Short mmCIF file of C-alpha atoms in Angstrom, two decimals:
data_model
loop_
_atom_site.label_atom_id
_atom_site.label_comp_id
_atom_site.label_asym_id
_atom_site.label_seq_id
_atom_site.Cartn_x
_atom_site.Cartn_y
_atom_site.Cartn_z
CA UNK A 14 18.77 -10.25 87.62
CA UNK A 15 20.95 -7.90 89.41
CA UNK A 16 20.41 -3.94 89.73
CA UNK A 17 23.00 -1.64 88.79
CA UNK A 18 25.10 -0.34 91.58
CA UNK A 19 28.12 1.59 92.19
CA UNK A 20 29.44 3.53 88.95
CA UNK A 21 26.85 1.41 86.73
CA UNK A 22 24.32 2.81 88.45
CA UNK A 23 25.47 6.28 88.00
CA UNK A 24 25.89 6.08 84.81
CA UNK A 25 22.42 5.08 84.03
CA UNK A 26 20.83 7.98 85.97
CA UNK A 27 23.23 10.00 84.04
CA UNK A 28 22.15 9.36 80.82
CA UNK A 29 20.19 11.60 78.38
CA UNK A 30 19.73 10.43 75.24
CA UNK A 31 18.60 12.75 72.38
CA UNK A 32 15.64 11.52 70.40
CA UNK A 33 16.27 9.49 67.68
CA UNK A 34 19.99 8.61 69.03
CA UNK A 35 21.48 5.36 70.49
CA UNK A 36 19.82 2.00 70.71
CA UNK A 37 16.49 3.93 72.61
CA UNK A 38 15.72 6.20 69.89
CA UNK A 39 15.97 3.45 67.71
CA UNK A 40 13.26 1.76 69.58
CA UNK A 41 11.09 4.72 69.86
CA UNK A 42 11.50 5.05 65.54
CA UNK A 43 11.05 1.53 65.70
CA UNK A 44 8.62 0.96 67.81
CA UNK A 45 10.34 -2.60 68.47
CA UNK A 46 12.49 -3.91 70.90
CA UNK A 47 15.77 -4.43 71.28
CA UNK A 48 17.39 -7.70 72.80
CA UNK A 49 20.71 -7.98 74.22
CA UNK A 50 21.74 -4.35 72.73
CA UNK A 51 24.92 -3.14 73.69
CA UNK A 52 24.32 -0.73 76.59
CA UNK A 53 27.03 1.50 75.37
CA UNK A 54 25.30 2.20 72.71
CA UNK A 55 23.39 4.73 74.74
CA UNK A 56 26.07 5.81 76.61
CA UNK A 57 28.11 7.06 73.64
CA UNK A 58 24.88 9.12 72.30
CA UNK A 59 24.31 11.05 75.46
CA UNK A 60 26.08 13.93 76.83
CA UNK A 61 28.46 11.92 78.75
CA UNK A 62 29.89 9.67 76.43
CA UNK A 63 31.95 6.40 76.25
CA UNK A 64 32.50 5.08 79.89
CA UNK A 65 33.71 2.12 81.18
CA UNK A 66 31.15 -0.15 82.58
CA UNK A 67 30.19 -3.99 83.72
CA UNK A 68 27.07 -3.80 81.64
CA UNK A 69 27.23 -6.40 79.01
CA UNK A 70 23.55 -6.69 77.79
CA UNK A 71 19.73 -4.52 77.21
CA UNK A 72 16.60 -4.85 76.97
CA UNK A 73 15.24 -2.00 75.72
CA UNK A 74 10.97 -1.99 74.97
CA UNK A 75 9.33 1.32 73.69
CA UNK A 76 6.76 2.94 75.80
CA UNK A 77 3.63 3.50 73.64
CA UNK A 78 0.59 5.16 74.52
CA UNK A 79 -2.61 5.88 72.27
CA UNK A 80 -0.34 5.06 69.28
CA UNK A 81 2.06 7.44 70.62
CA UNK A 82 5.56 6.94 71.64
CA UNK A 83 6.43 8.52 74.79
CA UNK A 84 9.66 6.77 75.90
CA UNK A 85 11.56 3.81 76.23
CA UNK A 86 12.82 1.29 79.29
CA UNK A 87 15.44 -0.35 79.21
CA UNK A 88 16.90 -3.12 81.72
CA UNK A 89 20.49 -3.57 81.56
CA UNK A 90 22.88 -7.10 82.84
CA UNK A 91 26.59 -7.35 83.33
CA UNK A 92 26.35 -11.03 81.44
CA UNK A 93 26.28 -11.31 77.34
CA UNK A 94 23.66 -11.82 75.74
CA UNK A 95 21.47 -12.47 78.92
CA UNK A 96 18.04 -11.40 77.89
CA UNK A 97 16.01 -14.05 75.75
CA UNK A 98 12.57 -13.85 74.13
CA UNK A 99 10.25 -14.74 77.74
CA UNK A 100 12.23 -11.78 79.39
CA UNK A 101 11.12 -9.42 76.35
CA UNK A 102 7.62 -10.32 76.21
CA UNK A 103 7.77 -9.80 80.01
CA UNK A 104 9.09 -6.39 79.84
CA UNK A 105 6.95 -5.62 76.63
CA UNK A 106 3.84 -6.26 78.87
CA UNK A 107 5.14 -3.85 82.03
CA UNK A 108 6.15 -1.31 79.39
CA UNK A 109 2.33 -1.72 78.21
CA UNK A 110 1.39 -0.83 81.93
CA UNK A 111 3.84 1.52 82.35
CA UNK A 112 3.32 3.58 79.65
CA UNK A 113 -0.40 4.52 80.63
CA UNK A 114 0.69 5.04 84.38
CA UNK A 115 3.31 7.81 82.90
CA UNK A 116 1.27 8.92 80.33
CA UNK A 117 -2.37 9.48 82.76
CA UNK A 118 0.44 11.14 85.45
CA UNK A 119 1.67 14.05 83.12
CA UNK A 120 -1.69 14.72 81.81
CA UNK A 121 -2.47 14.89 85.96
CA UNK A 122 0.60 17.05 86.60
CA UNK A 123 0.05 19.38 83.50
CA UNK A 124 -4.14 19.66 84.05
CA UNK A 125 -2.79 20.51 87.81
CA UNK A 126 -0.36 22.86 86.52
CA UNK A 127 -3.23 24.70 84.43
CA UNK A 128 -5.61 24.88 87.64
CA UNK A 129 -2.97 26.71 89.33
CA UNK A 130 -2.21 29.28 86.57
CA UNK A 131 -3.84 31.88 83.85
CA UNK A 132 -4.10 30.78 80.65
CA UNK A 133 -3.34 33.41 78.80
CA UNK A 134 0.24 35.14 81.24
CA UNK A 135 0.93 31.89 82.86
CA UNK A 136 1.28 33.65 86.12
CA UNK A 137 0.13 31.76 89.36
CA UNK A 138 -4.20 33.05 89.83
CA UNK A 139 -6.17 33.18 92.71
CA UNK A 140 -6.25 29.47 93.10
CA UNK A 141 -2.57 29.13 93.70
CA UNK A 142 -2.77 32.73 95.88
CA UNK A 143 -5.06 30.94 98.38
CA UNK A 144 -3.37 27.48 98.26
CA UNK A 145 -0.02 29.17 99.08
CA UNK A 146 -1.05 31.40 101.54
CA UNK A 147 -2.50 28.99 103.52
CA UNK A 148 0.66 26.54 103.11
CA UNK A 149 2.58 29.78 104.47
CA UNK A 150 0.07 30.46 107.36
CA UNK A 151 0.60 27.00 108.43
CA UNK A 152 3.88 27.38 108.46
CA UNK A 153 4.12 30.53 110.40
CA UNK A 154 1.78 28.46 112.91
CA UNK A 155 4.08 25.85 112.89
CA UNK A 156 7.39 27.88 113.77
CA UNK A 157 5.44 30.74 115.77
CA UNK A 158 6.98 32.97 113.42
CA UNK A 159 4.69 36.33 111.42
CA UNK A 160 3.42 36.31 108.35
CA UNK A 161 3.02 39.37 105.62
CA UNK A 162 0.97 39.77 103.32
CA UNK A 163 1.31 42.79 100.86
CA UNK A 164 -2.43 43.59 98.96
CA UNK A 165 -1.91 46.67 96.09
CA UNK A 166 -4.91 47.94 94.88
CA UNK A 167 -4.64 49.12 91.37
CA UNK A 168 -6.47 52.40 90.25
CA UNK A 169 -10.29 52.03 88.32
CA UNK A 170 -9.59 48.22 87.90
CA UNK A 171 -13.17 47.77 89.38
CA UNK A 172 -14.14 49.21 86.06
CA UNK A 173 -12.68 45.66 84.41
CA UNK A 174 -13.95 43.51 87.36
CA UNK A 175 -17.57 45.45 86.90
CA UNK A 176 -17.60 45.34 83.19
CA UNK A 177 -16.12 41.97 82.17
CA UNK A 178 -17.05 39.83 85.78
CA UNK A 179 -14.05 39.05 87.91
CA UNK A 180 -13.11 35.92 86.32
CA UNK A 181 -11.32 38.46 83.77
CA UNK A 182 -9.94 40.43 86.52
CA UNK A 183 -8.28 37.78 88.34
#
């Protein structure tokens, strides 16, 4: 099996496919997959529309997670009708894997995301105050260059830190 290259290639990283369109979002309704599918399929739902192309053939498996759909893959061939059963069960089982690798690494991005910022403004906190200041003093370090650092002290809001704890203040 050959990877896309040249213009098939950037066509694939091209494509954006809106839920529920093209032969992905029928596998994500579906929640089956597709076998030899005709790649353009895709192409002509997304944004960029019908192109010309060498690939013939997809395999497209959805991506399932605690019941959930949370995307497809798809493999694509420049022969007909290239894929058969083995290569689906194959892919079916790395989409299995896959799909819990992507799925544990946005719940890891977003619960990092939430560390770094209040809840209730969604403005960087303290946390991401200290963690970038001391990316920035490294830097400075790094390129002998100054840092500066502007602190504003806002008028009775020891009154909030000293009545609800600083937790609330920050």
């Amino acid at each position: 099996c050959r990877f896309a290259t040249g213009t098939d290639a950037d066509i694939v990283r091209r494509v954006m496919v809106r839920s529920g369109h093209g032969m992905t979002g029928w596998v994500a309704r579906n929640r089956r997959p597709l076998v030899n599918a005709r790649p353009n399929a895709d192409f002509e739902a997304s944004d960029i529309g019908p192109v010309p192309t060498k690939l013939q053939s997809a395999l497209v498996c959805p991506l399932v997670f605690n019941e959930e759909v949370i995307g497809t893959l798809a493999v694509y061939h420049t022969e007909p009708s290239f894929y058969n059963e083995d290569h689906s069960r194959l892919l079916d089982r790395v989409s299995e894997q896959a799909a819990a690798v992507i799925a544990n690494s946005v719940v890891f991005e977003k619960t990092q995301q939430d560390s770094l910022t209040d809840a209730l403004t969604a403005l960087p906190n303290t946390r991401f105050l200290f963690m970038h200041l001391t990316r920035e003093l490294a830097r400075a370090d790094r390129l002998k260059s100054e840092v500066s650092l502007l602190v504003l002290d806002l008028d009775d809001f020891k009154e909030i830190n000293d009545k609800y704890g600083h937790h609330v203040g920050d």
